[in-house]
Coordinates of C-alpha atoms in Angstrom, one line a residue:
X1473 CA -27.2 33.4 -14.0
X1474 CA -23.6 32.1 -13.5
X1475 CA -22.1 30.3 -10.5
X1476 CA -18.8 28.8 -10.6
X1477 CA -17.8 26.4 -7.1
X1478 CA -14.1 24.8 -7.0
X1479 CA -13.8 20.8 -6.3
X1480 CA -11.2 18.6 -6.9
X1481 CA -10.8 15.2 -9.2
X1482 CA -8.6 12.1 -8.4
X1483 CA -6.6 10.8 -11.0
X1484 CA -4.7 8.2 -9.9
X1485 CA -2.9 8.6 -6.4
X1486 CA -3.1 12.6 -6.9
X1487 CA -5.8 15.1 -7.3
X1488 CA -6.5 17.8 -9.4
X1489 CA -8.7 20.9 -8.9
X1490 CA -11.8 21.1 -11.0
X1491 CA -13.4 24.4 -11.3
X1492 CA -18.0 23.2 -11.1
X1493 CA -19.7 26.1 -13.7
X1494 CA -23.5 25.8 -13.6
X1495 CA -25.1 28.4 -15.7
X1496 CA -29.2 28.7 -15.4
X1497 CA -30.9 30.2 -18.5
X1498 CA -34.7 30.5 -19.9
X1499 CA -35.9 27.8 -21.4
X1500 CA -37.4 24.4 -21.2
X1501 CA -36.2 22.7 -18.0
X1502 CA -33.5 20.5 -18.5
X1503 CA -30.0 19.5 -16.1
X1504 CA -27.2 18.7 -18.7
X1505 CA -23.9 18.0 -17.3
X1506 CA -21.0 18.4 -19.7
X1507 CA -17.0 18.0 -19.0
X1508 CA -16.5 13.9 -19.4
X1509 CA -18.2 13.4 -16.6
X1510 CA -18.9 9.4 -15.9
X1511 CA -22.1 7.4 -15.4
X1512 CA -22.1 8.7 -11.0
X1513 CA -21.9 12.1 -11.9
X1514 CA -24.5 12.0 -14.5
X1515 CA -26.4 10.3 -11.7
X1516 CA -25.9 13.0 -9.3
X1517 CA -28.6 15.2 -11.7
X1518 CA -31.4 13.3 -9.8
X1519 CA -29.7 13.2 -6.4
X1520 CA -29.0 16.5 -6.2
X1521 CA -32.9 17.8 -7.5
X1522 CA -33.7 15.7 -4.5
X1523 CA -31.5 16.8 -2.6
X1524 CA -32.3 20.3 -3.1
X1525 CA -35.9 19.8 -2.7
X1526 CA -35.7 18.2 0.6
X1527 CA -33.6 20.5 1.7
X1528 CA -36.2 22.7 1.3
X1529 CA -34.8 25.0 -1.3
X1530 CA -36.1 25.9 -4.6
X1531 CA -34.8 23.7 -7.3
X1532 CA -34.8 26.0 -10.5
X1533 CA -37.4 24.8 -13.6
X1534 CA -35.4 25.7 -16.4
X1535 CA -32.2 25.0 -18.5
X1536 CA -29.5 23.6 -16.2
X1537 CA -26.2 23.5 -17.8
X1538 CA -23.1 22.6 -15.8
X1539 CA -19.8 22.1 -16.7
X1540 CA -16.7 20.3 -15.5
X1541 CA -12.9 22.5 -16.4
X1542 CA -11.1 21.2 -17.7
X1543 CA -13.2 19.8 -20.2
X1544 CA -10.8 17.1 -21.5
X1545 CA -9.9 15.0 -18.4
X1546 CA -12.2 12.4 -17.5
X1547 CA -14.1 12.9 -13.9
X1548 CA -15.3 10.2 -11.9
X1549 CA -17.1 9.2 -8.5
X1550 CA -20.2 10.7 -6.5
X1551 CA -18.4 13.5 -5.1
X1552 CA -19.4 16.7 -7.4
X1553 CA -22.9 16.4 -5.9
X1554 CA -22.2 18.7 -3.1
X1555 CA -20.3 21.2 -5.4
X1556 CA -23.1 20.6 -8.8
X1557 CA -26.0 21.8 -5.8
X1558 CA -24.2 24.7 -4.1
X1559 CA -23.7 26.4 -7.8
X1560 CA -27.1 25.9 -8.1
X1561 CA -28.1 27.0 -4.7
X1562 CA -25.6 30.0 -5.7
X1563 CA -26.6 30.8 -9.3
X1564 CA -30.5 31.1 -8.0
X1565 CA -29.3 33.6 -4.9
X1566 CA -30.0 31.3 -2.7
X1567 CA -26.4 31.5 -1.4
X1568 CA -24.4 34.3 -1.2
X1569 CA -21.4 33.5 -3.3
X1570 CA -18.8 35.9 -1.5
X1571 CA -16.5 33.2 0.9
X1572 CA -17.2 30.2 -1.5
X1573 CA -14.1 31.2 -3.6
X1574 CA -12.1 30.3 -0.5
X1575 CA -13.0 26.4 -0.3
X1576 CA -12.8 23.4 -1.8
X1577 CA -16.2 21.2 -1.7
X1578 CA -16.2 17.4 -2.1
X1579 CA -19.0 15.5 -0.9
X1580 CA -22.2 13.2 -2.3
X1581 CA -25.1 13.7 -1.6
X1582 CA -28.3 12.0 -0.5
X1583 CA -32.0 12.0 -1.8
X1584 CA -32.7 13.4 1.9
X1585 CA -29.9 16.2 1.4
X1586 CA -27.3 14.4 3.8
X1587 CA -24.1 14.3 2.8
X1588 CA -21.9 10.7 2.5
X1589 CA -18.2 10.5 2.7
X1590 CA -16.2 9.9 -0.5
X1591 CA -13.0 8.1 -1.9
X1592 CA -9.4 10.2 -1.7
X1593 CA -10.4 12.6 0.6
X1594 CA -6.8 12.9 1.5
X1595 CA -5.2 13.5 -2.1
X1596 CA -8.1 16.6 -2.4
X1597 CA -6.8 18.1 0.8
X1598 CA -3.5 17.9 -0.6
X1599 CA -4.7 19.9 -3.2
X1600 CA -6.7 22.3 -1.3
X1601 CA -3.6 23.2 0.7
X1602 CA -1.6 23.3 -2.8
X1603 CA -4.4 25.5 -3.9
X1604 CA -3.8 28.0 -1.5
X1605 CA -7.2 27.2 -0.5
X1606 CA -8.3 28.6 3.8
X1607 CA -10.0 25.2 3.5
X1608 CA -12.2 22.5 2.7
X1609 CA -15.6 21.2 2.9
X1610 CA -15.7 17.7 3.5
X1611 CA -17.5 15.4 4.6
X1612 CA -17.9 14.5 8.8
X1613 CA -17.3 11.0 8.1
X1614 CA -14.2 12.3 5.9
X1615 CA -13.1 14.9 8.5
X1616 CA -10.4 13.5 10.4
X1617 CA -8.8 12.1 7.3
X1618 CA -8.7 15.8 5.7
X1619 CA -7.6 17.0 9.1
X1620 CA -4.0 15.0 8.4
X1621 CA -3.0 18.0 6.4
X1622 CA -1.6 20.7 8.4
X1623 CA -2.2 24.2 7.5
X1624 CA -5.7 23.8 6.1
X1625 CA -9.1 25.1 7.4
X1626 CA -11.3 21.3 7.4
X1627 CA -14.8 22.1 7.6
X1628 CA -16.7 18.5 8.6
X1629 CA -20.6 19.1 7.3
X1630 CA -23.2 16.2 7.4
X1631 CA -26.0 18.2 5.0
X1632 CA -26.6 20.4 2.6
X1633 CA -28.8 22.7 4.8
X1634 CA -25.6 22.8 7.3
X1635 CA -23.4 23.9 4.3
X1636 CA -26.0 26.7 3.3
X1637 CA -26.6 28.0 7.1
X1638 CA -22.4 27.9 7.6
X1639 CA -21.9 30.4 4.7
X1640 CA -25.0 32.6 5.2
X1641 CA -23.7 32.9 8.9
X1642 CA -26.5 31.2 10.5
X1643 CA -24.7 28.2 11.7
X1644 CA -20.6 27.8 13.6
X1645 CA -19.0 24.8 12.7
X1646 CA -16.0 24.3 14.2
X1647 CA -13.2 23.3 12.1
X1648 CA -11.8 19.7 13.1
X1649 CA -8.4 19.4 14.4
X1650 CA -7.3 16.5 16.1
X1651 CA -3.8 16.0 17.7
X1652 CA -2.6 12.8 15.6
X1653 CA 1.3 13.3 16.3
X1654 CA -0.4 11.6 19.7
X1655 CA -2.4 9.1 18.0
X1656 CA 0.3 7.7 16.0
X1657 CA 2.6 7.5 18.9
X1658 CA -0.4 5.3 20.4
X1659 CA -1.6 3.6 17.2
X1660 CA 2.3 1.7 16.9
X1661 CA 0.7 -2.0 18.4
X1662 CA 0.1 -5.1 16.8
X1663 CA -1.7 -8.1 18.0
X1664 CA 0.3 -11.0 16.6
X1665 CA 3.9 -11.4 18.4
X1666 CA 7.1 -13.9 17.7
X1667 CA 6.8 -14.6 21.0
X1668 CA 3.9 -16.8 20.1
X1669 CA 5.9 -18.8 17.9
X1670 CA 7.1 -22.2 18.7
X1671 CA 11.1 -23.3 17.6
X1672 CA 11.2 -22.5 13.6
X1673 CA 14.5 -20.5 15.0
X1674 CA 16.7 -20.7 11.3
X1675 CA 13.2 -19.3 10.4
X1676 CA 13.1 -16.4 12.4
X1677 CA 16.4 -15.2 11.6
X1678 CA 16.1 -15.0 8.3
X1679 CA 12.7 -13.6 8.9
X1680 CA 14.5 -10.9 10.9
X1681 CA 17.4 -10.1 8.2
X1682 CA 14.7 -9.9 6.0
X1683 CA 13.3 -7.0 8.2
X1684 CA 16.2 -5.5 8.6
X1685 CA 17.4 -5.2 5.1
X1686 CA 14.0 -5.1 3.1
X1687 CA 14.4 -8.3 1.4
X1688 CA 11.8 -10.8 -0.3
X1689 CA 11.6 -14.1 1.3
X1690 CA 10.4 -17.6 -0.3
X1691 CA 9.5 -20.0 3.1
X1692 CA 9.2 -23.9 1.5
X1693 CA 7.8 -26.4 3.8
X1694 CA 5.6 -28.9 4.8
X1695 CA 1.5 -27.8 5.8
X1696 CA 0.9 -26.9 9.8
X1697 CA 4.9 -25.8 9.9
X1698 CA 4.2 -22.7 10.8
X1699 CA 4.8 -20.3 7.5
X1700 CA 1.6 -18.7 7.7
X1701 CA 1.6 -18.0 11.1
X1702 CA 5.5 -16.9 10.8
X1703 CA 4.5 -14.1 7.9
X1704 CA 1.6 -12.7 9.7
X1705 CA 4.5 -11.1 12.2
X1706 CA 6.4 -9.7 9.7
X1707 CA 5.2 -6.3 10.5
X1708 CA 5.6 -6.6 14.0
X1709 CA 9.1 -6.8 13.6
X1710 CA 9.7 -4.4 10.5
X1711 CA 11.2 -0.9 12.1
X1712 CA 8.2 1.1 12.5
X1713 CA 6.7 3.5 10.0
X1714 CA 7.7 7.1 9.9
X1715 CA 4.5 9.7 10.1
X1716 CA 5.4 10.6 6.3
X1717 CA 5.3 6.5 5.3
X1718 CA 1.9 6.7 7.1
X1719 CA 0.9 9.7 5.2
X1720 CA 1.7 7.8 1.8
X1721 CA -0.1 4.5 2.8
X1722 CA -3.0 6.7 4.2
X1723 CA -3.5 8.5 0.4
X1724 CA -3.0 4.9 -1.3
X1725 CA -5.9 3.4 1.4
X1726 CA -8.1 6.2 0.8
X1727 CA -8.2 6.4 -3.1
X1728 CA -8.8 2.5 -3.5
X1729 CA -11.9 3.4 -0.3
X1730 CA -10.0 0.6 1.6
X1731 CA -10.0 2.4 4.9
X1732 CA -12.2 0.9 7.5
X1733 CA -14.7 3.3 9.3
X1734 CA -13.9 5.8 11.3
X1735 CA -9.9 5.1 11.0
X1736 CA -8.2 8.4 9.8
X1737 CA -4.9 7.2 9.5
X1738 CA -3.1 3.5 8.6
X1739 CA -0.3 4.2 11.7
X1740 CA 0.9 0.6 11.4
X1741 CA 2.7 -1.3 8.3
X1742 CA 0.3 -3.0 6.0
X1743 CA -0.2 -6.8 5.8
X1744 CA -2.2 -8.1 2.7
X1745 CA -2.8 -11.4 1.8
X1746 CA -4.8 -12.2 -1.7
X1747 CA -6.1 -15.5 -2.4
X1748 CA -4.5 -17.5 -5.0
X1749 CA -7.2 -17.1 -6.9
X1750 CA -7.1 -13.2 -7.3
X1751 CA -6.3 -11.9 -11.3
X1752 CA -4.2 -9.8 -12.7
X1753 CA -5.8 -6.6 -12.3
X1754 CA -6.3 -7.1 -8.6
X1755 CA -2.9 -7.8 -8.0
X1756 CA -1.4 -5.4 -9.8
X1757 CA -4.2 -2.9 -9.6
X1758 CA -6.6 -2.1 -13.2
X1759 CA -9.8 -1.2 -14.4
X1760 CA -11.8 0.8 -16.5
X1761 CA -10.5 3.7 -14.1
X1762 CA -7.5 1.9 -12.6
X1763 CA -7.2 1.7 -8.9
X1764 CA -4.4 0.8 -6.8
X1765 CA -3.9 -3.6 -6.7
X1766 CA -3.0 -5.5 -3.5
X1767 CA 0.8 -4.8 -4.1
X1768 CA 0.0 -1.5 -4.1
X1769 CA -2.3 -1.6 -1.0
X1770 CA 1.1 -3.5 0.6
X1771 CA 3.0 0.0 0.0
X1772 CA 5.7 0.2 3.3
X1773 CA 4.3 -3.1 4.2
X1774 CA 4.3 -6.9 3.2
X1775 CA 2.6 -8.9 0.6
X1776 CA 1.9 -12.6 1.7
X1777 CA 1.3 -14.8 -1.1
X1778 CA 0.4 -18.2 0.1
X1779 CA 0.2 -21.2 -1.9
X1780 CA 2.8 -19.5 -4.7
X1781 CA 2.9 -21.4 -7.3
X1782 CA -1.4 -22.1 -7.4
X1783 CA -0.9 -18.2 -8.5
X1784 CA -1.9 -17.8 -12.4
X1785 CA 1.7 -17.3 -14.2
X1786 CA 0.6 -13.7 -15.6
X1787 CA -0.1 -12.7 -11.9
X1788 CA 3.3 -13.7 -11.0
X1789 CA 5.1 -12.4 -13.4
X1790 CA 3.9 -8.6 -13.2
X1791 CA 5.4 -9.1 -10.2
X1792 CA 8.9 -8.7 -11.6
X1793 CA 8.9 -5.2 -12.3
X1794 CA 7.6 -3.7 -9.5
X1795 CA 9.9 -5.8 -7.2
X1796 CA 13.0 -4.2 -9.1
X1797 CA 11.2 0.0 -9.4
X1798 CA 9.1 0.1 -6.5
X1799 CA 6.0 1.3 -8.9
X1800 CA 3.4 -0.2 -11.3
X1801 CA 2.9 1.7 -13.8
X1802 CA -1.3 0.7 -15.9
X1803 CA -1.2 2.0 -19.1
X1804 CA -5.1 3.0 -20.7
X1805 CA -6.5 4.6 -23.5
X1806 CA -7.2 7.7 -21.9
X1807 CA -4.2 7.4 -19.7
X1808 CA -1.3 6.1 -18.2
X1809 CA -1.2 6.1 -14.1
X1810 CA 2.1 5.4 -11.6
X1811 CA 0.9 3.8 -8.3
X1812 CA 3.4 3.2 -5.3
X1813 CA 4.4 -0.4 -4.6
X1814 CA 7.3 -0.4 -2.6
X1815 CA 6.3 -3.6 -0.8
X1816 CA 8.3 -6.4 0.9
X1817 CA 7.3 -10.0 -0.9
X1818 CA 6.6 -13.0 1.4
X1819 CA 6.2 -16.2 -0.4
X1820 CA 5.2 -19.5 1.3
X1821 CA 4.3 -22.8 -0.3
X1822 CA 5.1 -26.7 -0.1
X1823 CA 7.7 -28.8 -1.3
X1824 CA 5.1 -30.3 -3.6
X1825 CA 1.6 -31.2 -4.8
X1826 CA 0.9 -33.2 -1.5
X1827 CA 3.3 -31.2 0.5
X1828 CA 5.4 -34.1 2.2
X1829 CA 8.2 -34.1 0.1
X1830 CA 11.0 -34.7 2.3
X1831 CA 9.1 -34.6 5.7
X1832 CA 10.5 -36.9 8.2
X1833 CA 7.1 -38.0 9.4
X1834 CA 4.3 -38.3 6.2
X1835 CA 5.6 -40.3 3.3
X1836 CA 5.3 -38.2 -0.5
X1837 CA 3.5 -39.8 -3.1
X1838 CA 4.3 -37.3 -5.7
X1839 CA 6.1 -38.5 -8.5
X1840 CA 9.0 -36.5 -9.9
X1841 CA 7.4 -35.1 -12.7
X1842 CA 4.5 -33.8 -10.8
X1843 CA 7.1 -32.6 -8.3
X1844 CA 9.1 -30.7 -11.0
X1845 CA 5.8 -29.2 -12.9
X1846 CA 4.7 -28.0 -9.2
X1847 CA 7.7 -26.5 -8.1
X1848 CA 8.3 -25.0 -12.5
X1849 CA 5.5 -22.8 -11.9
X1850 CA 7.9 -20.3 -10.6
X1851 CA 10.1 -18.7 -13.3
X1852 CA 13.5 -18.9 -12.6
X1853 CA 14.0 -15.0 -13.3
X1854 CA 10.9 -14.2 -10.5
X1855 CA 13.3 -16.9 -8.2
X1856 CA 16.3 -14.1 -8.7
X1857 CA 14.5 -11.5 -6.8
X1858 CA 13.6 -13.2 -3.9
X1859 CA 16.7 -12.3 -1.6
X1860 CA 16.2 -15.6 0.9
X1861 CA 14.9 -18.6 0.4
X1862 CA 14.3 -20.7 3.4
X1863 CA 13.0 -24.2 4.6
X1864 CA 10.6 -24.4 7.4
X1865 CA 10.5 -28.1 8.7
X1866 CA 7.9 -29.8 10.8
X1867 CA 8.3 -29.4 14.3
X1868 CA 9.6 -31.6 16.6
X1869 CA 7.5 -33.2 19.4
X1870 CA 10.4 -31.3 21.7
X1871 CA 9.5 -27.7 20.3
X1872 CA 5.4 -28.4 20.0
X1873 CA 5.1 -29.2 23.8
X1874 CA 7.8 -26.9 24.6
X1875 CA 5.9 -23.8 27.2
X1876 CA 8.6 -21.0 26.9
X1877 CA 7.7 -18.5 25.4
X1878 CA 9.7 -17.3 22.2
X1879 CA 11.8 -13.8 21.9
X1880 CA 9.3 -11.0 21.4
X1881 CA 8.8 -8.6 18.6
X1882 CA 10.0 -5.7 20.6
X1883 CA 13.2 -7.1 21.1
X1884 CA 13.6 -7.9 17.7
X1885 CA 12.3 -4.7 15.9
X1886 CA 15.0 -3.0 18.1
X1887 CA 18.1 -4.9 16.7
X1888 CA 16.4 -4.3 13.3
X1889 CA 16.0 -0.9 13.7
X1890 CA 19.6 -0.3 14.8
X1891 CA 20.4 -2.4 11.1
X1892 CA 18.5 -0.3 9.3
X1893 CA 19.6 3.1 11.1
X1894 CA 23.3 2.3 9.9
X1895 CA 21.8 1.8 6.5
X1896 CA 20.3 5.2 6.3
X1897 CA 23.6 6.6 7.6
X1898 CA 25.0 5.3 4.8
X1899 CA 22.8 5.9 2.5
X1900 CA 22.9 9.7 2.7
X1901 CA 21.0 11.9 0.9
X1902 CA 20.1 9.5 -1.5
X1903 CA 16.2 7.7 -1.5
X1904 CA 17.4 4.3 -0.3
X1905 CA 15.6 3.6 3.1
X1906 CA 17.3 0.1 2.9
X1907 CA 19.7 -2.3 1.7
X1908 CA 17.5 -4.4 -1.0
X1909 CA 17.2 -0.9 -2.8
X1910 CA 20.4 -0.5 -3.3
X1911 CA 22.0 -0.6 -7.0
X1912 CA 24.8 -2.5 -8.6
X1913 CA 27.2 0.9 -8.5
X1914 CA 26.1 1.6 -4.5
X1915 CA 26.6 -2.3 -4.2
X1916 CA 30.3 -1.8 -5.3
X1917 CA 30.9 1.2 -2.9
X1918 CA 29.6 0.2 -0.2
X1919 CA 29.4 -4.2 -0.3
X1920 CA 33.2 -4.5 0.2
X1921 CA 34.0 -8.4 1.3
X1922 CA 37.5 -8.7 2.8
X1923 CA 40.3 -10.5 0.9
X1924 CA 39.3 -14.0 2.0
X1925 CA 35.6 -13.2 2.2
X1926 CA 36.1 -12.4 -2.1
X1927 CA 37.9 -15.8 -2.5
X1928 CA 35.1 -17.6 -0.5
X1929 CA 32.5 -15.5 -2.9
X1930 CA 34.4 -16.4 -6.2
X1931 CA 34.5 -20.1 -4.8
X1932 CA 30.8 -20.2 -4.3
X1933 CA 29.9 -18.6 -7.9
X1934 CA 31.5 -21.4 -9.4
X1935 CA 29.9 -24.2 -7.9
X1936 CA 26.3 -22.7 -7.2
X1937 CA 26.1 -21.2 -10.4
X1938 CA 24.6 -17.5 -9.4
X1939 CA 23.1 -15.5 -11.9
X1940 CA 24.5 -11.6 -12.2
X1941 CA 21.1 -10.9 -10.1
X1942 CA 21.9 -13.4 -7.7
X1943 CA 25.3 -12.6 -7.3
X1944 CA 24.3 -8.7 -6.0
X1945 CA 21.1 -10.4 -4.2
X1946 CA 23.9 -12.4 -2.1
X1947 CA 25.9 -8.9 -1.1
X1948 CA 23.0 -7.1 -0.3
X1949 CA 22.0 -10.0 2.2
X1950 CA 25.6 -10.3 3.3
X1951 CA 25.7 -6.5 3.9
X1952 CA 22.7 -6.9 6.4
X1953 CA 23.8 -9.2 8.2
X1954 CA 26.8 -7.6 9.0
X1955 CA 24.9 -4.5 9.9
X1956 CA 22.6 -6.7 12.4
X1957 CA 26.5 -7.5 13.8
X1958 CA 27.6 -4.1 13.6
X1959 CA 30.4 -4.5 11.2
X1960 CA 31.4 -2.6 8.4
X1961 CA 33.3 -5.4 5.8
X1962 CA 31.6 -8.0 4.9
X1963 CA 33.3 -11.5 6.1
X1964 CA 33.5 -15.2 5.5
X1965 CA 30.2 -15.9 7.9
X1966 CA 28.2 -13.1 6.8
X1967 CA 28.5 -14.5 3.0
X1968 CA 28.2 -17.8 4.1
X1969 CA 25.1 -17.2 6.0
X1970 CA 23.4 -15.3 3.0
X1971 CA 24.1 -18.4 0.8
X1972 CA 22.5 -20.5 2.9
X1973 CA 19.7 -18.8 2.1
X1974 CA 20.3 -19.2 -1.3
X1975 CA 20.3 -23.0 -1.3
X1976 CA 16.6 -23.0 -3.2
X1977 CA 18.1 -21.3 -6.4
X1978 CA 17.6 -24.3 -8.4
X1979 CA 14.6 -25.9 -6.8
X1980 CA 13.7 -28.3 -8.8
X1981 CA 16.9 -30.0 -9.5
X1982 CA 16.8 -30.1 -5.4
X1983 CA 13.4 -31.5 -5.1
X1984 CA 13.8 -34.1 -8.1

């Protein structure tokens, strides 16, 4: 007796469909699963002979083979229960066989016969609908996230009894579909606003150019200045994300099983913020079976790292590449996966070890060595791709009692919106979404300085010393600011605005 049920495998950010052959022969009674299946699935043996017997369906007393194809990719996670029972369920006629071909079925089971949701759900209705599948079985906790995909049949099922009745005709279940064109529309809110935000106004324009142009951003200041509270409203001012963005931070949330309950799709722009004390692996994503890291978790949104240089120097510096490609690419034995981390990079950290170096109010005690060891922990290349670097002072008594309120992040998200409209328009056809994506030869098309902007640029490369990197890091910054002004050549203010925000380049020599 032969049963063969379709499922699907994630590997990586995409999934792949796995055809589920259980074969029943005479013979002692054994359950061998075959196909490099990992220690869950092997698992799943006793779950789903419970799950079948609670169920109250016959589970078979003799040789159980089943077999994962293709036999040479590695499967993982609890989610070939549902499949591994309905090809038994199938292969003992317990369940007619004839519309199963059509679906896909992901799901784990219980020792009661319920069925719990399941990492990636997404990516597998991807491939369902890639498939040319009329649907798939999910799930009810997983439904509305399978639902995202248009043009697919999702089935929502909370037991295996539920799944048996719906194919044997017993039982309607009513195929979820949910409006969410609507529910993104409403889902565009954030909680934290600038308009909560006291003075810090040098801050919040370069905060805002940062928006508008994608750029890193390295604040420096003194503790209680406000650079925490200042990088929690990035999002609220970056423009906002496009239903396909969504889509892609949606898949990245639901392989790493980072979405929160009940939330079918991340609508607005991801803020993460690790703890100093995170590694490498978490950063940068890793494992046994790698899974997407906090940078890729910050995909379309912003990475906060506070307290920069109390990072380990390995974290930092696999920052590097993926801050130039936009992907991190974790290299195993078995295999090598590509994860998404087109992120924005906010830094923040003191002055020094005490954090008082230079504050008008607290005297330092720090002593220049310590001060240049502190401030050393950040490589002079990872200090070239970070666009602005900016100072955030202690506030005055003036701005700390002051009662007006600040400008809002509405009316900033809509002048950075307009910024980065003119940079698509520009952009064309090409993948750049914004203007710290763009490469040296579209920096030389498109970053033009007028005459005496080019002699005020020469002037400044002598005398601040920029690096080749820094140098195009200056244009880009230069070009956004013009587009927040709505002009096309780059002038003498624009350039001198963007090396302003440059004035960090050798921090140490400054701090010293």
């Amino acid at each position: 007796m032969l049963a063969k049920i379709e499922s699907c495998s994630v590997l990586g950010m995409e999934a792949m469909s796995i055809n589920v052959e259980v074969d029943i022969s005479k013979g002692l009674p054994a359950f061998s699963i075959v196909g490099l299946p990992d220690t869950a699935i092997q698992e799943s043996r006793e779950r789903v002979r419970a799950g079948i017997a609670n169920s109250e369906f016959e589970f078979p007393l003799k040789r159980i083979t089943v077999n994962l194809a293709p036999a040479d990719i590695r499967k993982e996670g609890p989610s070939f229960d549902l499949p591994i029972a309905l090809g038994i369920l199938s292969a003992t006629k317990q369940l007619s066989s004839e519309k199963l071909s059509d679906y896909l079925f992901v799901g784990e089971l219980s020792l009661t016969g319920k069925i719990r949701p399941v990492n990636g759900v997404l990516s597998m209705a991807l491939c369902a609908r890639e498939e040319k599948k009329k649907g798939l079985i999910v799930p009810k906790e997983n439904a509305k996230e399978a639902a995202l995909i248009k043009e697919l049949e999702v089935i929502p099922v909370s037991s295996l009894r539920e799944v048996v009745d719906y194919f044997s005709g017993k039982k309607e279940i009513v195929p979820m579909n949910e409006d969410f064109d609507e529910f993104f529309k409403s889902s565009l809110q954030y909680e934290l606003d600038f308009s909560d935000i006291k003075g810090q106004e040098q801050a919040k324009r370069a905060l805002e150019i940062a928006a508008a142009g994608g750029h890193n951003v390295l604040m420096i200041g003194p503790p209680g200045s406000g650079k925490t509270m200042l990088a929690k409203r990035m999002p609220s001012i970056m423009p906002n994300m496009t239903f396909e963005e969504a889509i892609d931070v949606t898949k990245i949330y639901s392989v790493a099983g980072a979405l929160l309950s009940k939330q079918a799709l991340v609508a607005t722009r991801p803020f993460r913020s690790p703890h100093h004390t995170i590694s490498t692996a978490g950063l940068v994503g890793g494992g046994q079976y790698p899974r997407p890291g906090e940078i890729s978790l910050s995909h379309n949104g912003v990475l906060f790292l506070d307290e920069f240089p109390e990072f380990s120097r390995n974290a930092l510096e696999v920052l590097r590449q993926p801050l130039e490609d936009g992907l991190v690419t974790i290299s195993r034995a078995s295999s090598t996966l590509t994860f998404p981390a087109s992120f924005m990079l906010v830094a923040a950290m003191n002055p020094c070890r005490c954090g008082y170096l230079g504050d008008k109010v607290r005297e330092c005690k720090c002593l220049p060595s310590h001060i240049r060891q502190y401030v050393g922990k950040i490589s002079g290349p990872l200090l070239d791709r970070i666009d602005i670097q900016i100072e955030v002072p202690r506030l005055t008594k003036k701005e700390l009692v002051q009662t007006l309120a600040g400008e809002s992040s509405e009316k900033i998200r809509r002048r950075v919106q307009k910024a980065r409209e003119r940079q698509q328009v520009r952009a064309g056809k090409t993948n750049i979404t914004c203007n710290a994506q763009m490469n040296p030869r579209i920096i030389k098309n498109h970053c033009k300085p007028s005459d005496a902007a080019q002699d005020f640029l020469e002037n400044a490369i002598d005398k601040l010393g920029l690096s080749g990197r820094a140098y195009d890091k200056v244009l880009k910054v230069s070009k956004t600011i013009a587009d927040l002004a709505g002009e096309e050549m780059i002038e003498i203010e624009h350039l001198a605005e963007a090396l302003q925000y440059r004035s960090f380049d050798n921090i140490t020599n400054y701090y010293s």
